[in-house]
């Protein structure tokens, strides 16, 4: 699946990709306030990108999958990884561009990180510093602690892997866009000319998840922008294919470690 194609939707405005020949310092800060849902074209950077959603929901799409950051969470994007960034309406993004030597051993995949109150305040303070801050002295020491906090931030399993097979990817895109859609395993196995058991093995091998595990995570991740729009939990649960609010809340707590209400209250705080 081409990343640019996944973000080319009628409801998406275009976000410009910043052009920098080089980073002026080890860490460079950039803030954006997006009132509308928007997306960038697929692109890559010569540096590590730390994109933090201080408000709203942030998505990063790569050839590997979809990575989603709820409010007060962040996505760490390795250098030279082709990606597209999608934001929900009324999203405030604080991005840090970090020289590759400052954060190493990231591997080739994005990570979703939980931002602690300390890291959040350090990001805010860093944004007040001059672009060419003094690397020797208090500002340079602050940056080093900031990098240490990013490196130590807890990882979250807020990743939705894409299968390698293009036909399965198209199916997964449909399930993500229509969370309450049925799985229709029999129909897909018939179209692919294999048994349901073989289809299940293909999917498990390519995503490391079963169909039902993948769909449940897709439904929960699809719920985030709707919850951010302050829709009722019951309404979001029904739209995302859950028969009861209690089942939705239980699944949500299992993935995010908190209920929808707790997550939103944390975002407001």
Coordinates of C-alpha atoms in Angstrom, one line a residue:
X1 CA 0.0 0.0 0.0
X2 CA 1.4 3.3 -1.0
X3 CA 1.6 5.7 2.0
X4 CA 0.6 8.7 0.0
X5 CA -2.5 6.9 -1.2
X6 CA -3.6 6.2 2.3
X7 CA -3.6 9.8 3.3
X8 CA -5.1 11.2 0.1
X9 CA -8.7 11.6 1.3
X10 CA -11.2 14.3 0.6
X11 CA -11.5 15.3 4.3
X12 CA -7.8 15.9 4.6
X13 CA -6.1 19.2 4.2
X14 CA -2.5 19.3 3.2
X15 CA 0.2 20.0 5.8
X16 CA 3.5 21.4 4.5
X17 CA 6.7 19.5 5.2
X18 CA 9.3 21.8 6.8
X19 CA 12.4 22.3 4.7
X20 CA 15.7 22.4 6.7
X21 CA 19.1 21.9 5.1
X22 CA 20.5 21.0 8.5
X23 CA 19.7 21.3 12.2
X24 CA 21.0 24.5 13.8
X25 CA 21.7 22.6 17.1
X26 CA 21.4 19.0 18.3
X27 CA 17.7 19.5 19.0
X28 CA 15.4 21.8 17.1
X29 CA 11.8 22.6 18.2
X30 CA 8.7 23.2 16.0
X31 CA 5.1 23.8 17.1
X32 CA 2.0 23.6 15.0
X33 CA -1.7 24.1 15.8
X34 CA -4.0 22.4 13.3
X35 CA -7.7 23.3 13.4
X36 CA -8.6 20.9 10.6
X37 CA -7.8 17.3 9.9
X38 CA -4.7 17.3 7.8
X39 CA -1.8 15.2 6.4
X40 CA 1.6 15.5 5.0
X41 CA 2.8 13.8 1.9
X42 CA 5.1 10.8 2.4
X43 CA 8.6 12.0 3.2
X44 CA 11.7 11.3 5.3
X45 CA 14.2 13.3 7.4
X46 CA 18.0 13.1 8.0
X47 CA 17.3 13.3 11.7
X48 CA 15.1 11.7 14.3
X49 CA 11.7 13.2 14.8
X50 CA 9.8 13.3 18.1
X51 CA 6.2 14.3 17.5
X52 CA 4.2 15.0 20.6
X53 CA 0.5 15.6 20.6
X54 CA 0.0 18.0 23.5
X55 CA -3.7 18.2 22.4
X56 CA -5.5 16.0 19.9
X57 CA -4.6 12.7 18.2
X58 CA -1.6 12.2 16.0
X59 CA -1.1 9.4 13.5
X60 CA 2.1 8.3 11.6
X61 CA 1.8 6.0 8.7
X62 CA 4.7 4.0 7.3
X63 CA 5.0 0.9 5.1
X64 CA 5.1 -1.1 8.4
X65 CA 1.9 0.1 9.9
X66 CA -0.1 2.8 11.6
X67 CA 1.2 4.4 14.8
X68 CA -1.3 6.5 16.9
X69 CA -0.5 8.9 19.8
X70 CA -3.4 10.0 22.0
X71 CA -3.2 13.4 23.7
X72 CA 0.0 13.6 25.9
X73 CA 1.7 10.8 24.0
X74 CA 4.4 11.0 21.3
X75 CA 5.7 9.2 18.3
X76 CA 9.4 8.7 17.7
X77 CA 10.3 8.4 14.1
X78 CA 13.8 7.2 13.1
X79 CA 15.9 9.0 10.5
X80 CA 15.4 8.2 6.8
X81 CA 12.1 6.4 7.5
X82 CA 9.5 7.3 4.9
X83 CA 6.3 8.4 6.7
X84 CA 3.2 10.5 6.5
X85 CA 1.8 12.4 9.5
X86 CA -2.0 12.8 10.0
X87 CA -3.6 14.9 12.7
X88 CA -7.1 15.0 14.0
X89 CA -9.0 18.4 14.1
X90 CA -7.8 20.8 16.8
X91 CA -4.5 19.1 17.4
X92 CA -1.5 20.9 18.9
X93 CA 1.8 19.3 17.8
X94 CA 5.2 19.9 19.4
X95 CA 7.9 18.3 17.4
X96 CA 11.6 17.9 18.2
X97 CA 14.1 17.3 15.5
X98 CA 17.0 15.5 17.0
X99 CA 20.4 14.8 15.5
X100 CA 21.0 11.1 14.8
X101 CA 24.1 10.9 17.1
X102 CA 22.0 12.1 20.1
X103 CA 19.5 9.2 20.0
X104 CA 21.0 6.0 18.6
X105 CA 19.9 2.3 18.5
X106 CA 16.4 3.2 17.5
X107 CA 16.1 0.5 14.9
X108 CA 14.0 1.1 11.8
X109 CA 10.5 1.3 13.2
X110 CA 8.5 4.1 14.9
X111 CA 7.7 4.0 18.6
X112 CA 4.8 5.4 20.5
X113 CA 6.0 6.8 23.8
X114 CA 4.1 7.9 26.9
X115 CA 5.1 11.5 27.9
X116 CA 5.6 12.0 31.6
X117 CA 4.7 15.3 33.3
X118 CA 8.4 16.0 33.7
X119 CA 9.1 15.4 30.0
X120 CA 6.1 17.5 29.0
X121 CA 7.4 20.5 31.0
X122 CA 10.9 20.1 29.7
X123 CA 9.5 20.2 26.1
X124 CA 7.6 23.3 26.9
X125 CA 10.6 25.0 28.4
X126 CA 12.9 24.0 25.6
X127 CA 10.5 25.7 23.1
X128 CA 11.2 29.0 24.8
X129 CA 15.0 28.8 24.2
X130 CA 16.7 30.4 21.2
X131 CA 17.0 28.3 18.1
X132 CA 20.8 28.5 18.5
X133 CA 20.9 27.9 22.2
X134 CA 24.2 27.7 24.0
X135 CA 25.3 24.1 24.0
X136 CA 27.9 24.7 26.7
X137 CA 26.1 25.6 29.9
X138 CA 22.7 25.4 31.4
X139 CA 20.8 25.1 28.1
X140 CA 23.0 22.3 26.9
X141 CA 22.6 20.4 30.2
X142 CA 18.8 20.8 29.8
X143 CA 18.9 19.3 26.4
X144 CA 20.9 16.3 27.6
X145 CA 18.4 15.6 30.4
X146 CA 15.6 16.0 27.8
X147 CA 17.2 13.4 25.6
X148 CA 17.6 11.1 28.6
X149 CA 13.9 11.4 29.4
X150 CA 12.9 10.6 25.8
X151 CA 15.2 7.6 25.8
X152 CA 13.7 6.4 29.0
X153 CA 10.0 7.0 28.1
X154 CA 7.8 3.9 28.3
X155 CA 6.8 2.4 25.0
X156 CA 3.1 1.7 24.2
X157 CA 1.7 -1.0 21.9
X158 CA -0.3 1.6 19.9
X159 CA 0.8 0.2 16.6
X160 CA -1.4 -1.4 13.9
X161 CA 0.8 -3.5 11.6
X162 CA 0.0 -3.7 7.9
X163 CA 0.1 -7.2 6.3
X164 CA 2.5 -7.5 3.4
X165 CA -0.1 -8.8 0.9
X166 CA -1.7 -5.8 -1.0
X167 CA -5.1 -7.5 -1.0
X168 CA -5.1 -8.0 2.8
X169 CA -3.9 -4.4 3.2
X170 CA -6.9 -3.1 1.3
X171 CA -9.2 -5.2 3.6
X172 CA -7.4 -3.9 6.7
X173 CA -7.9 -0.3 5.4
X174 CA -11.6 -0.9 5.0
X175 CA -11.9 -2.3 8.6
X176 CA -10.0 0.7 9.9
X177 CA -12.2 3.2 8.1
X178 CA -15.4 1.3 9.0
X179 CA -14.7 -0.1 12.6
X180 CA -18.1 -1.8 12.9
X181 CA -17.8 -3.7 9.6
X182 CA -17.9 -7.5 10.0
X183 CA -14.8 -9.5 9.4
X184 CA -16.3 -11.5 6.4
X185 CA -13.6 -14.2 6.6
X186 CA -15.5 -16.5 4.4
X187 CA -15.8 -13.9 1.6
X188 CA -12.2 -13.0 1.8
X189 CA -10.9 -16.5 1.8
X190 CA -13.2 -17.3 -1.2
X191 CA -11.8 -14.2 -3.1
X192 CA -8.2 -15.2 -2.4
X193 CA -8.9 -18.8 -3.3
X194 CA -7.7 -20.3 0.1
X195 CA -9.4 -21.8 3.1
X196 CA -10.2 -19.6 6.2
X197 CA -7.5 -21.5 8.1
X198 CA -4.9 -20.7 5.5
X199 CA -6.0 -17.1 5.4
X200 CA -5.7 -16.9 9.1
X201 CA -2.2 -18.3 9.0
X202 CA -1.2 -15.8 6.3
X203 CA -2.5 -12.9 8.4
X204 CA -0.8 -14.1 11.6
X205 CA 2.5 -14.6 9.9
X206 CA 2.5 -11.1 8.3
X207 CA 1.2 -9.1 11.3
X208 CA 2.0 -11.3 14.3
X209 CA -1.7 -10.8 15.3
X210 CA -4.9 -12.8 14.7
X211 CA -7.7 -11.3 12.7
X212 CA -9.7 -10.6 15.8
X213 CA -6.8 -9.1 17.7
X214 CA -6.1 -6.8 14.8
X215 CA -9.7 -5.7 14.5
X216 CA -10.1 -5.0 18.2
X217 CA -7.0 -2.9 18.2
X218 CA -8.1 -1.1 15.0
X219 CA -11.5 -0.3 16.6
X220 CA -9.9 1.0 19.8
X221 CA -7.4 3.2 17.9
X222 CA -10.2 4.5 15.6
X223 CA -12.1 5.5 18.8
X224 CA -9.5 8.0 19.9
X225 CA -10.3 10.9 17.5
X226 CA -14.0 10.5 18.2
X227 CA -13.4 10.5 22.0
X228 CA -11.3 13.6 21.5
X229 CA -14.2 15.3 19.8
X230 CA -16.0 14.7 23.1
X231 CA -18.6 12.3 21.8
X232 CA -20.2 10.1 24.5
X233 CA -18.4 6.9 25.3
X234 CA -21.6 4.9 24.6
X235 CA -21.9 6.5 21.1
X236 CA -18.3 5.8 20.3
X237 CA -18.6 2.2 21.5
X238 CA -21.5 1.6 19.2
X239 CA -19.9 3.3 16.2
X240 CA -16.7 1.2 16.7
X241 CA -18.7 -2.1 16.7
X242 CA -19.1 -2.9 20.4
X243 CA -22.4 -4.3 21.6
X244 CA -22.0 -2.7 25.1
X245 CA -20.3 0.3 26.7
X246 CA -18.8 -2.0 29.4
X247 CA -17.2 -4.3 26.8
X248 CA -15.7 -1.2 25.1
X249 CA -14.3 0.3 28.3
X250 CA -12.8 -3.1 29.4
X251 CA -11.0 -3.5 26.1
X252 CA -9.9 0.2 26.1
X253 CA -8.5 -0.2 29.6
X254 CA -6.6 -3.3 28.6
X255 CA -4.9 -1.5 25.7
X256 CA -4.3 1.9 27.1
X257 CA -4.0 1.1 30.8
X258 CA -6.9 3.5 31.7
X259 CA -10.5 4.1 30.9
X260 CA -11.6 6.6 28.1
X261 CA -12.6 9.1 30.8
X262 CA -9.2 8.8 32.6
X263 CA -7.4 9.3 29.3
X264 CA -9.3 12.4 28.4
X265 CA -9.0 13.9 31.9
X266 CA -5.3 13.3 31.7
X267 CA -5.2 15.1 28.4
X268 CA -7.1 18.1 29.8
X269 CA -4.7 18.3 32.8

